[in-house]
């Protein structure tokens, strides 16, 4: 029977140039071998039909036969063509996981899908390896998000995450920090603040610096770090926004009203320097309200004098 099929294929190849027709006959031959229990030879036939025969037809056969090795072989060949989709990738990776075969491979599939599957299955090392091999680390690709999610939430390697951030574009780093900035501030405050300062500073390599206002929310509950950051911003850019000055004055007034605060004289001087500046870089009504609420007498006096009252 096998010889007859092969002769038929040779005859068909001479009569038809349409590969899809030939592949349909090859698939029928594979079905014949499969029905006879010759799984190995049937797989050889099915692999030849990739791109013509609907993959789900063949996948179902090997799922029903619980022949994971043959299914893996077929899916690997499918991924060497443009016909594999994310569902096929998920299935192939789950085959690898069941076979405990997640070592160093030549990947032929969508890295983002592979990352997701490896991560969900708990193969953290393999997921990180995949992410590092990928050249598409843009936020929109999903790879960047998945990699940082693994590093920060599973591995908790905050220093590696900070090193990774340094190699991203400003826009990508901004997206990351808006999502993970608070966590990084908690665990790597010095490194994060240094990065933020670089991102918000104009230079030849950074002609469009980040807006410091976008990062204020990162410092919730971390007033000292926020004060240091905003003082730096005011120093390098005295013409920064009212929001920066309003927030900085609010920090000074809060500390001045705190009985446990130290260096009150220094804080008062810094606060009054901003209030008494001829260029009103803050919202006077807002600062007046803050002084009244916190009983900041020196601030109230300075504001009333400035307002001519």
PDB file of C-alpha atoms in Angstrom:
ATOM      1  CA  UNK A   1       0.000   0.000   0.000  1.00  0.00           C
ATOM      2  CA  UNK A   2       2.792   2.426   0.892  1.00  0.00           C
ATOM      3  CA  UNK A   3       4.523   1.757  -2.430  1.00  0.00           C
ATOM      4  CA  UNK A   4       1.252   2.365  -4.280  1.00  0.00           C
ATOM      5  CA  UNK A   5       0.797   5.721  -2.516  1.00  0.00           C
ATOM      6  CA  UNK A   6       4.323   6.801  -3.366  1.00  0.00           C
ATOM      7  CA  UNK A   7       3.833   5.871  -7.005  1.00  0.00           C
ATOM      8  CA  UNK A   8       0.597   7.845  -6.999  1.00  0.00           C
ATOM      9  CA  UNK A   9       2.371  10.880  -5.605  1.00  0.00           C
ATOM     10  CA  UNK A  10       5.077  10.700  -8.237  1.00  0.00           C
ATOM     11  CA  UNK A  11       2.453  10.443 -10.946  1.00  0.00           C
ATOM     12  CA  UNK A  12       0.547  13.366  -9.442  1.00  0.00           C
ATOM     13  CA  UNK A  13       3.673  15.494  -9.270  1.00  0.00           C
ATOM     14  CA  UNK A  14       4.212  14.932 -12.996  1.00  0.00           C
ATOM     15  CA  UNK A  15       0.612  15.830 -13.841  1.00  0.00           C
ATOM     16  CA  UNK A  16       0.072  18.826 -11.543  1.00  0.00           C
ATOM     17  CA  UNK A  17       2.170  21.848 -10.681  1.00  0.00           C
ATOM     18  CA  UNK A  18      -0.306  22.924  -8.002  1.00  0.00           C
ATOM     19  CA  UNK A  19       1.442  22.199  -4.706  1.00  0.00           C
ATOM     20  CA  UNK A  20      -1.781  22.480  -2.719  1.00  0.00           C
ATOM     21  CA  UNK A  21      -3.294  19.580  -4.674  1.00  0.00           C
ATOM     22  CA  UNK A  22      -0.196  17.491  -4.108  1.00  0.00           C
ATOM     23  CA  UNK A  23      -0.219  18.334  -0.401  1.00  0.00           C
ATOM     24  CA  UNK A  24      -3.824  17.226  -0.088  1.00  0.00           C
ATOM     25  CA  UNK A  25      -2.838  13.809  -1.422  1.00  0.00           C
ATOM     26  CA  UNK A  26       0.171  13.740   0.926  1.00  0.00           C
ATOM     27  CA  UNK A  27      -2.194  14.507   3.802  1.00  0.00           C
ATOM     28  CA  UNK A  28      -4.445  11.619   2.749  1.00  0.00           C
ATOM     29  CA  UNK A  29      -1.411   9.378   2.757  1.00  0.00           C
ATOM     30  CA  UNK A  30      -0.574  10.656   6.233  1.00  0.00           C
ATOM     31  CA  UNK A  31      -4.132   9.853   7.330  1.00  0.00           C
ATOM     32  CA  UNK A  32      -3.712   6.344   5.969  1.00  0.00           C
ATOM     33  CA  UNK A  33      -0.467   5.832   7.900  1.00  0.00           C
ATOM     34  CA  UNK A  34      -2.018   7.329  11.021  1.00  0.00           C
ATOM     35  CA  UNK A  35      -4.984   4.937  10.827  1.00  0.00           C
ATOM     36  CA  UNK A  36      -2.530   2.049  10.603  1.00  0.00           C
ATOM     37  CA  UNK A  37      -0.753   3.238  13.735  1.00  0.00           C
ATOM     38  CA  UNK A  38       2.411   4.374  11.952  1.00  0.00           C
ATOM     39  CA  UNK A  39       2.588   7.698  13.782  1.00  0.00           C
ATOM     40  CA  UNK A  40       6.198   8.480  12.891  1.00  0.00           C
ATOM     41  CA  UNK A  41       5.696   8.173   9.132  1.00  0.00           C
ATOM     42  CA  UNK A  42       2.356   9.952   9.251  1.00  0.00           C
ATOM     43  CA  UNK A  43       4.059  12.893  10.952  1.00  0.00           C
ATOM     44  CA  UNK A  44       6.633  13.053   8.160  1.00  0.00           C
ATOM     45  CA  UNK A  45       3.778  13.424   5.670  1.00  0.00           C
ATOM     46  CA  UNK A  46       1.884  16.007   7.705  1.00  0.00           C
ATOM     47  CA  UNK A  47       4.961  18.184   8.081  1.00  0.00           C
ATOM     48  CA  UNK A  48       5.166  18.419   4.280  1.00  0.00           C
ATOM     49  CA  UNK A  49       1.646  19.865   4.179  1.00  0.00           C
ATOM     50  CA  UNK A  50       2.370  22.895   6.375  1.00  0.00           C
ATOM     51  CA  UNK A  51       0.944  25.978   4.688  1.00  0.00           C
ATOM     52  CA  UNK A  52      -1.740  24.070   2.786  1.00  0.00           C
ATOM     53  CA  UNK A  53      -3.643  21.879   5.219  1.00  0.00           C
ATOM     54  CA  UNK A  54      -5.379  23.615   8.124  1.00  0.00           C
ATOM     55  CA  UNK A  55      -3.094  23.059  11.160  1.00  0.00           C
ATOM     56  CA  UNK A  56      -6.031  22.423  13.497  1.00  0.00           C
ATOM     57  CA  UNK A  57      -6.885  19.272  11.512  1.00  0.00           C
ATOM     58  CA  UNK A  58      -3.486  17.744  12.221  1.00  0.00           C
ATOM     59  CA  UNK A  59      -3.154  19.129  15.737  1.00  0.00           C
ATOM     60  CA  UNK A  60      -6.422  17.472  16.767  1.00  0.00           C
ATOM     61  CA  UNK A  61      -5.114  14.089  15.648  1.00  0.00           C
ATOM     62  CA  UNK A  62      -2.055  14.234  17.868  1.00  0.00           C
ATOM     63  CA  UNK A  63      -3.954  15.727  20.780  1.00  0.00           C
ATOM     64  CA  UNK A  64      -6.400  12.824  20.596  1.00  0.00           C
ATOM     65  CA  UNK A  65      -3.540  10.351  20.342  1.00  0.00           C
ATOM     66  CA  UNK A  66      -1.804  12.063  23.274  1.00  0.00           C
ATOM     67  CA  UNK A  67       1.363  11.995  21.209  1.00  0.00           C
ATOM     68  CA  UNK A  68       3.042  15.089  22.586  1.00  0.00           C
ATOM     69  CA  UNK A  69       6.409  14.465  20.944  1.00  0.00           C
ATOM     70  CA  UNK A  70       4.867  14.273  17.482  1.00  0.00           C
ATOM     71  CA  UNK A  71       2.680  17.287  18.191  1.00  0.00           C
ATOM     72  CA  UNK A  72       5.771  19.223  19.266  1.00  0.00           C
ATOM     73  CA  UNK A  73       7.614  18.272  16.076  1.00  0.00           C
ATOM     74  CA  UNK A  74       4.700  19.416  13.914  1.00  0.00           C
ATOM     75  CA  UNK A  75       4.318  22.712  15.776  1.00  0.00           C
ATOM     76  CA  UNK A  76       8.040  23.422  15.536  1.00  0.00           C
ATOM     77  CA  UNK A  77       7.883  23.023  11.765  1.00  0.00           C
ATOM     78  CA  UNK A  78       4.735  25.133  11.632  1.00  0.00           C
ATOM     79  CA  UNK A  79       6.587  27.938  13.427  1.00  0.00           C
ATOM     80  CA  UNK A  80       9.273  27.950  10.756  1.00  0.00           C
ATOM     81  CA  UNK A  81       6.610  29.278   8.380  1.00  0.00           C
ATOM     82  CA  UNK A  82       4.417  32.405   8.468  1.00  0.00           C
ATOM     83  CA  UNK A  83       1.330  30.269   9.175  1.00  0.00           C
ATOM     84  CA  UNK A  84       1.700  29.918  12.967  1.00  0.00           C
ATOM     85  CA  UNK A  85      -0.409  32.139  15.203  1.00  0.00           C
ATOM     86  CA  UNK A  86      -0.311  32.963  18.915  1.00  0.00           C
ATOM     87  CA  UNK A  87      -2.530  29.972  19.785  1.00  0.00           C
ATOM     88  CA  UNK A  88      -0.046  27.657  18.088  1.00  0.00           C
ATOM     89  CA  UNK A  89       2.768  29.326  20.020  1.00  0.00           C
ATOM     90  CA  UNK A  90       0.953  28.838  23.307  1.00  0.00           C
ATOM     91  CA  UNK A  91       0.374  25.170  22.497  1.00  0.00           C
ATOM     92  CA  UNK A  92       4.014  24.608  21.501  1.00  0.00           C
ATOM     93  CA  UNK A  93       5.327  26.214  24.659  1.00  0.00           C
ATOM     94  CA  UNK A  94       2.983  24.140  26.776  1.00  0.00           C
ATOM     95  CA  UNK A  95       4.351  21.073  24.996  1.00  0.00           C
ATOM     96  CA  UNK A  96       7.873  22.131  25.937  1.00  0.00           C
ATOM     97  CA  UNK A  97       6.770  22.673  29.511  1.00  0.00           C
ATOM     98  CA  UNK A  98       5.122  19.238  29.720  1.00  0.00           C
ATOM     99  CA  UNK A  99       8.236  17.669  28.233  1.00  0.00           C
ATOM    100  CA  UNK A 100      10.375  19.785  30.584  1.00  0.00           C
ATOM    101  CA  UNK A 101      12.253  20.895  27.501  1.00  0.00           C
ATOM    102  CA  UNK A 102      12.690  24.638  28.006  1.00  0.00           C
ATOM    103  CA  UNK A 103      16.410  24.851  27.440  1.00  0.00           C
ATOM    104  CA  UNK A 104      18.361  26.884  24.918  1.00  0.00           C
ATOM    105  CA  UNK A 105      16.412  26.752  21.660  1.00  0.00           C
ATOM    106  CA  UNK A 106      16.290  28.619  18.405  1.00  0.00           C
ATOM    107  CA  UNK A 107      12.961  30.398  18.789  1.00  0.00           C
ATOM    108  CA  UNK A 108      10.744  30.761  15.722  1.00  0.00           C
ATOM    109  CA  UNK A 109       7.721  32.323  17.359  1.00  0.00           C
ATOM    110  CA  UNK A 110       6.286  35.485  18.842  1.00  0.00           C
ATOM    111  CA  UNK A 111       8.429  36.428  21.834  1.00  0.00           C
ATOM    112  CA  UNK A 112       5.644  38.277  23.634  1.00  0.00           C
ATOM    113  CA  UNK A 113       3.423  35.190  23.610  1.00  0.00           C
ATOM    114  CA  UNK A 114       6.339  33.000  24.664  1.00  0.00           C
ATOM    115  CA  UNK A 115       7.104  35.330  27.550  1.00  0.00           C
ATOM    116  CA  UNK A 116       3.516  35.237  28.746  1.00  0.00           C
ATOM    117  CA  UNK A 117       3.308  31.442  28.643  1.00  0.00           C
ATOM    118  CA  UNK A 118       6.677  30.887  30.345  1.00  0.00           C
ATOM    119  CA  UNK A 119       5.829  33.438  33.007  1.00  0.00           C
ATOM    120  CA  UNK A 120       2.425  31.936  33.741  1.00  0.00           C
ATOM    121  CA  UNK A 121       3.963  28.460  33.947  1.00  0.00           C
ATOM    122  CA  UNK A 122       6.579  29.638  36.426  1.00  0.00           C
ATOM    123  CA  UNK A 123       9.572  29.295  34.112  1.00  0.00           C
ATOM    124  CA  UNK A 124      11.033  32.606  35.216  1.00  0.00           C
ATOM    125  CA  UNK A 125      14.610  32.005  34.087  1.00  0.00           C
ATOM    126  CA  UNK A 126      13.486  31.013  30.594  1.00  0.00           C
ATOM    127  CA  UNK A 127      11.172  34.014  30.382  1.00  0.00           C
ATOM    128  CA  UNK A 128      13.982  36.400  31.297  1.00  0.00           C
ATOM    129  CA  UNK A 129      16.271  34.744  28.769  1.00  0.00           C
ATOM    130  CA  UNK A 130      13.664  35.200  26.038  1.00  0.00           C
ATOM    131  CA  UNK A 131      13.166  38.853  26.915  1.00  0.00           C
ATOM    132  CA  UNK A 132      16.887  39.574  26.809  1.00  0.00           C
ATOM    133  CA  UNK A 133      17.202  37.923  23.388  1.00  0.00           C
ATOM    134  CA  UNK A 134      14.427  40.048  21.939  1.00  0.00           C
ATOM    135  CA  UNK A 135      15.301  43.253  20.107  1.00  0.00           C
ATOM    136  CA  UNK A 136      11.786  44.659  20.437  1.00  0.00           C
ATOM    137  CA  UNK A 137      11.680  46.185  23.901  1.00  0.00           C
ATOM    138  CA  UNK A 138       9.215  48.960  23.197  1.00  0.00           C
ATOM    139  CA  UNK A 139       6.391  49.483  25.675  1.00  0.00           C
ATOM    140  CA  UNK A 140       3.799  48.897  22.939  1.00  0.00           C
ATOM    141  CA  UNK A 141       5.201  45.453  22.144  1.00  0.00           C
ATOM    142  CA  UNK A 142       4.349  44.150  25.611  1.00  0.00           C
ATOM    143  CA  UNK A 143       7.793  42.576  26.018  1.00  0.00           C
ATOM    144  CA  UNK A 144       9.089  45.485  28.070  1.00  0.00           C
ATOM    145  CA  UNK A 145       6.100  45.347  30.413  1.00  0.00           C
ATOM    146  CA  UNK A 146       6.325  41.571  30.841  1.00  0.00           C
ATOM    147  CA  UNK A 147      10.078  41.652  31.457  1.00  0.00           C
ATOM    148  CA  UNK A 148       9.801  44.325  34.135  1.00  0.00           C
ATOM    149  CA  UNK A 149       6.824  42.582  35.708  1.00  0.00           C
ATOM    150  CA  UNK A 150       8.976  39.462  36.096  1.00  0.00           C
ATOM    151  CA  UNK A 151      12.049  41.334  37.342  1.00  0.00           C
ATOM    152  CA  UNK A 152      10.142  43.487  39.814  1.00  0.00           C
ATOM    153  CA  UNK A 153       7.349  41.202  40.983  1.00  0.00           C
ATOM    154  CA  UNK A 154       8.838  37.703  40.733  1.00  0.00           C
ATOM    155  CA  UNK A 155      12.599  38.066  40.990  1.00  0.00           C
ATOM    156  CA  UNK A 156      12.489  41.362  42.927  1.00  0.00           C
ATOM    157  CA  UNK A 157      15.802  42.371  41.390  1.00  0.00           C
ATOM    158  CA  UNK A 158      15.353  46.125  41.591  1.00  0.00           C
ATOM    159  CA  UNK A 159      18.944  47.015  40.760  1.00  0.00           C
ATOM    160  CA  UNK A 160      18.767  45.031  37.520  1.00  0.00           C
ATOM    161  CA  UNK A 161      15.539  46.829  36.685  1.00  0.00           C
ATOM    162  CA  UNK A 162      17.250  50.181  37.205  1.00  0.00           C
ATOM    163  CA  UNK A 163      20.149  49.179  34.948  1.00  0.00           C
ATOM    164  CA  UNK A 164      17.627  48.081  32.347  1.00  0.00           C
ATOM    165  CA  UNK A 165      15.829  51.428  32.531  1.00  0.00           C
ATOM    166  CA  UNK A 166      19.028  53.317  31.781  1.00  0.00           C
ATOM    167  CA  UNK A 167      19.169  51.690  28.338  1.00  0.00           C
ATOM    168  CA  UNK A 168      15.618  52.657  27.359  1.00  0.00           C
ATOM    169  CA  UNK A 169      14.513  55.743  25.497  1.00  0.00           C
ATOM    170  CA  UNK A 170      13.141  58.637  27.536  1.00  0.00           C
ATOM    171  CA  UNK A 171       9.568  57.887  26.449  1.00  0.00           C
ATOM    172  CA  UNK A 172       9.887  54.206  27.347  1.00  0.00           C
ATOM    173  CA  UNK A 173      11.442  55.013  30.720  1.00  0.00           C
ATOM    174  CA  UNK A 174       8.630  57.485  31.419  1.00  0.00           C
ATOM    175  CA  UNK A 175       6.028  54.797  30.744  1.00  0.00           C
ATOM    176  CA  UNK A 176       7.795  52.367  33.052  1.00  0.00           C
ATOM    177  CA  UNK A 177       8.220  54.853  35.885  1.00  0.00           C
ATOM    178  CA  UNK A 178       4.588  55.910  35.770  1.00  0.00           C
ATOM    179  CA  UNK A 179       3.717  52.276  36.494  1.00  0.00           C
ATOM    180  CA  UNK A 180       6.588  51.109  38.692  1.00  0.00           C
ATOM    181  CA  UNK A 181       8.153  54.324  39.978  1.00  0.00           C
ATOM    182  CA  UNK A 182       6.803  54.052  43.526  1.00  0.00           C
ATOM    183  CA  UNK A 183       8.123  50.519  43.931  1.00  0.00           C
ATOM    184  CA  UNK A 184      11.554  51.478  42.616  1.00  0.00           C
ATOM    185  CA  UNK A 185      11.669  54.531  44.879  1.00  0.00           C
ATOM    186  CA  UNK A 186      11.010  52.306  47.861  1.00  0.00           C
ATOM    187  CA  UNK A 187      13.812  49.867  47.051  1.00  0.00           C
ATOM    188  CA  UNK A 188      16.365  51.864  45.034  1.00  0.00           C
ATOM    189  CA  UNK A 189      15.722  55.523  45.952  1.00  0.00           C
ATOM    190  CA  UNK A 190      19.152  56.937  45.129  1.00  0.00           C
ATOM    191  CA  UNK A 191      19.375  55.235  41.753  1.00  0.00           C
ATOM    192  CA  UNK A 192      15.835  56.225  40.820  1.00  0.00           C
ATOM    193  CA  UNK A 193      16.194  59.879  41.804  1.00  0.00           C
ATOM    194  CA  UNK A 194      19.476  60.081  39.888  1.00  0.00           C
ATOM    195  CA  UNK A 195      17.705  58.681  36.823  1.00  0.00           C
ATOM    196  CA  UNK A 196      14.807  61.122  37.202  1.00  0.00           C
ATOM    197  CA  UNK A 197      17.203  64.044  37.453  1.00  0.00           C
ATOM    198  CA  UNK A 198      18.934  62.983  34.240  1.00  0.00           C
ATOM    199  CA  UNK A 199      15.616  62.540  32.464  1.00  0.00           C
ATOM    200  CA  UNK A 200      14.424  66.013  33.505  1.00  0.00           C
ATOM    201  CA  UNK A 201      17.667  67.801  32.615  1.00  0.00           C
ATOM    202  CA  UNK A 202      18.211  69.375  29.210  1.00  0.00           C
ATOM    203  CA  UNK A 203      21.371  68.296  27.401  1.00  0.00           C
ATOM    204  CA  UNK A 204      22.655  67.611  23.901  1.00  0.00           C
ATOM    205  CA  UNK A 205      21.682  63.968  24.322  1.00  0.00           C
ATOM    206  CA  UNK A 206      18.350  64.875  25.931  1.00  0.00           C
ATOM    207  CA  UNK A 207      16.994  67.873  23.989  1.00  0.00           C
ATOM    208  CA  UNK A 208      13.404  67.204  25.120  1.00  0.00           C
ATOM    209  CA  UNK A 209      13.642  66.486  28.849  1.00  0.00           C
ATOM    210  CA  UNK A 210      10.845  64.840  30.786  1.00  0.00           C
ATOM    211  CA  UNK A 211       8.333  66.932  32.713  1.00  0.00           C
ATOM    212  CA  UNK A 212       9.026  66.605  36.450  1.00  0.00           C
ATOM    213  CA  UNK A 213       5.313  67.122  37.134  1.00  0.00           C
ATOM    214  CA  UNK A 214       4.678  63.670  35.660  1.00  0.00           C
ATOM    215  CA  UNK A 215       6.665  62.032  38.455  1.00  0.00           C
ATOM    216  CA  UNK A 216       5.351  63.816  41.550  1.00  0.00           C
ATOM    217  CA  UNK A 217       2.874  60.997  42.225  1.00  0.00           C
ATOM    218  CA  UNK A 218       5.788  58.572  42.584  1.00  0.00           C
ATOM    219  CA  UNK A 219       6.817  60.312  45.817  1.00  0.00           C
ATOM    220  CA  UNK A 220       3.565  59.829  47.740  1.00  0.00           C
ATOM    221  CA  UNK A 221       4.566  59.225  51.354  1.00  0.00           C
ATOM    222  CA  UNK A 222       8.205  60.115  50.609  1.00  0.00           C
ATOM    223  CA  UNK A 223       8.341  63.859  51.312  1.00  0.00           C
ATOM    224  CA  UNK A 224      12.087  64.068  51.894  1.00  0.00           C
ATOM    225  CA  UNK A 225      12.875  62.477  48.546  1.00  0.00           C
ATOM    226  CA  UNK A 226      10.327  64.675  46.803  1.00  0.00           C
ATOM    227  CA  UNK A 227      11.767  67.801  48.401  1.00  0.00           C
ATOM    228  CA  UNK A 228      15.270  66.892  47.249  1.00  0.00           C
ATOM    229  CA  UNK A 229      14.040  66.193  43.718  1.00  0.00           C
ATOM    230  CA  UNK A 230      12.036  69.415  43.411  1.00  0.00           C
ATOM    231  CA  UNK A 231      14.863  71.530  44.824  1.00  0.00           C
ATOM    232  CA  UNK A 232      17.065  70.132  42.073  1.00  0.00           C
ATOM    233  CA  UNK A 233      14.437  70.964  39.431  1.00  0.00           C
ATOM    234  CA  UNK A 234      14.075  74.546  40.673  1.00  0.00           C
ATOM    235  CA  UNK A 235      17.840  74.965  40.673  1.00  0.00           C
ATOM    236  CA  UNK A 236      18.401  73.799  37.078  1.00  0.00           C
ATOM    237  CA  UNK A 237      15.235  75.430  35.758  1.00  0.00           C
ATOM    238  CA  UNK A 238      14.039  78.463  37.752  1.00  0.00           C
ATOM    239  CA  UNK A 239      11.279  78.965  35.174  1.00  0.00           C
ATOM    240  CA  UNK A 240       9.623  75.640  35.920  1.00  0.00           C
ATOM    241  CA  UNK A 241       5.865  75.429  36.421  1.00  0.00           C
ATOM    242  CA  UNK A 242       3.735  76.781  39.257  1.00  0.00           C
ATOM    243  CA  UNK A 243       2.934  73.209  40.232  1.00  0.00           C
ATOM    244  CA  UNK A 244       6.573  72.563  41.101  1.00  0.00           C
ATOM    245  CA  UNK A 245       6.826  75.692  43.253  1.00  0.00           C
ATOM    246  CA  UNK A 246       3.436  75.130  44.893  1.00  0.00           C
ATOM    247  CA  UNK A 247       4.387  71.576  45.814  1.00  0.00           C
ATOM    248  CA  UNK A 248       7.807  72.589  47.120  1.00  0.00           C
ATOM    249  CA  UNK A 249       6.350  75.372  49.291  1.00  0.00           C
ATOM    250  CA  UNK A 250       3.748  72.921  50.600  1.00  0.00           C
ATOM    251  CA  UNK A 251       6.531  70.548  51.641  1.00  0.00           C
ATOM    252  CA  UNK A 252       8.381  73.346  53.450  1.00  0.00           C
ATOM    253  CA  UNK A 253       5.245  74.526  55.272  1.00  0.00           C
ATOM    254  CA  UNK A 254       4.351  70.986  56.310  1.00  0.00           C
ATOM    255  CA  UNK A 255       7.803  70.460  57.806  1.00  0.00           C
ATOM    256  CA  UNK A 256       7.730  73.847  59.535  1.00  0.00           C
ATOM    257  CA  UNK A 257       4.428  72.932  61.203  1.00  0.00           C
ATOM    258  CA  UNK A 258       5.774  69.548  62.326  1.00  0.00           C
ATOM    259  CA  UNK A 259       7.107  69.828  65.916  1.00  0.00           C
ATOM    260  CA  UNK A 260       9.561  66.988  65.274  1.00  0.00           C
ATOM    261  CA  UNK A 261      11.140  68.566  62.206  1.00  0.00           C
ATOM    262  CA  UNK A 262      14.799  69.487  62.275  1.00  0.00           C
ATOM    263  CA  UNK A 263      16.619  72.362  60.539  1.00  0.00           C
ATOM    264  CA  UNK A 264      13.541  74.581  60.744  1.00  0.00           C
ATOM    265  CA  UNK A 265      15.612  77.716  60.272  1.00  0.00           C
ATOM    266  CA  UNK A 266      16.977  76.380  56.978  1.00  0.00           C
ATOM    267  CA  UNK A 267      13.517  75.300  55.830  1.00  0.00           C
ATOM    268  CA  UNK A 268      12.040  78.688  56.709  1.00  0.00           C
ATOM    269  CA  UNK A 269      14.757  80.461  54.733  1.00  0.00           C
ATOM    270  CA  UNK A 270      14.124  78.292  51.684  1.00  0.00           C
ATOM    271  CA  UNK A 271      10.380  78.843  51.909  1.00  0.00           C
ATOM    272  CA  UNK A 272      10.667  82.621  52.294  1.00  0.00           C
ATOM    273  CA  UNK A 273      13.147  82.852  49.419  1.00  0.00           C
ATOM    274  CA  UNK A 274      10.489  81.478  47.090  1.00  0.00           C
ATOM    275  CA  UNK A 275       7.651  83.545  48.574  1.00  0.00           C
ATOM    276  CA  UNK A 276       9.657  86.787  48.439  1.00  0.00           C
ATOM    277  CA  UNK A 277      10.908  86.227  44.907  1.00  0.00           C
ATOM    278  CA  UNK A 278       9.868  89.086  42.644  1.00  0.00           C
ATOM    279  CA  UNK A 279       8.741  86.616  40.017  1.00  0.00           C
ATOM    280  CA  UNK A 280       5.648  84.949  41.402  1.00  0.00           C
ATOM    281  CA  UNK A 281       6.255  81.352  40.378  1.00  0.00           C
ATOM    282  CA  UNK A 282       3.520  80.043  42.651  1.00  0.00           C
ATOM    283  CA  UNK A 283      -0.190  80.472  43.280  1.00  0.00           C
ATOM    284  CA  UNK A 284      -0.412  83.117  46.011  1.00  0.00           C
ATOM    285  CA  UNK A 285      -3.957  82.173  47.053  1.00  0.00           C
ATOM    286  CA  UNK A 286      -2.967  78.518  47.328  1.00  0.00           C
ATOM    287  CA  UNK A 287       0.116  79.271  49.429  1.00  0.00           C
ATOM    288  CA  UNK A 288      -1.861  81.698  51.602  1.00  0.00           C
ATOM    289  CA  UNK A 289      -4.370  78.960  52.359  1.00  0.00           C
ATOM    290  CA  UNK A 290      -1.543  76.519  53.206  1.00  0.00           C
ATOM    291  CA  UNK A 291       0.000  79.021  55.622  1.00  0.00           C
ATOM    292  CA  UNK A 292      -3.352  79.649  57.299  1.00  0.00           C
ATOM    293  CA  UNK A 293      -4.171  75.948  57.648  1.00  0.00           C
ATOM    294  CA  UNK A 294      -0.741  75.138  59.093  1.00  0.00           C
ATOM    295  CA  UNK A 295      -0.421  78.301  61.194  1.00  0.00           C
ATOM    296  CA  UNK A 296       2.769  79.303  59.379  1.00  0.00           C
ATOM    297  CA  UNK A 297       3.103  82.845  60.750  1.00  0.00           C
ATOM    298  CA  UNK A 298       6.330  83.788  58.951  1.00  0.00           C
ATOM    299  CA  UNK A 299       4.806  82.712  55.659  1.00  0.00           C
ATOM    300  CA  UNK A 300       1.629  84.688  56.300  1.00  0.00           C
ATOM    301  CA  UNK A 301       3.596  87.824  57.174  1.00  0.00           C
ATOM    302  CA  UNK A 302       5.688  87.527  54.010  1.00  0.00           C
ATOM    303  CA  UNK A 303       2.605  87.014  51.855  1.00  0.00           C
ATOM    304  CA  UNK A 304       0.689  89.928  53.412  1.00  0.00           C
ATOM    305  CA  UNK A 305       3.678  92.218  52.893  1.00  0.00           C
ATOM    306  CA  UNK A 306       3.916  91.113  49.293  1.00  0.00           C
ATOM    307  CA  UNK A 307       0.207  91.699  48.786  1.00  0.00           C
ATOM    308  CA  UNK A 308       0.491  95.155  50.392  1.00  0.00           C
ATOM    309  CA  UNK A 309      -1.759  94.375  53.323  1.00  0.00           C
TER     310      UNK A 309
END
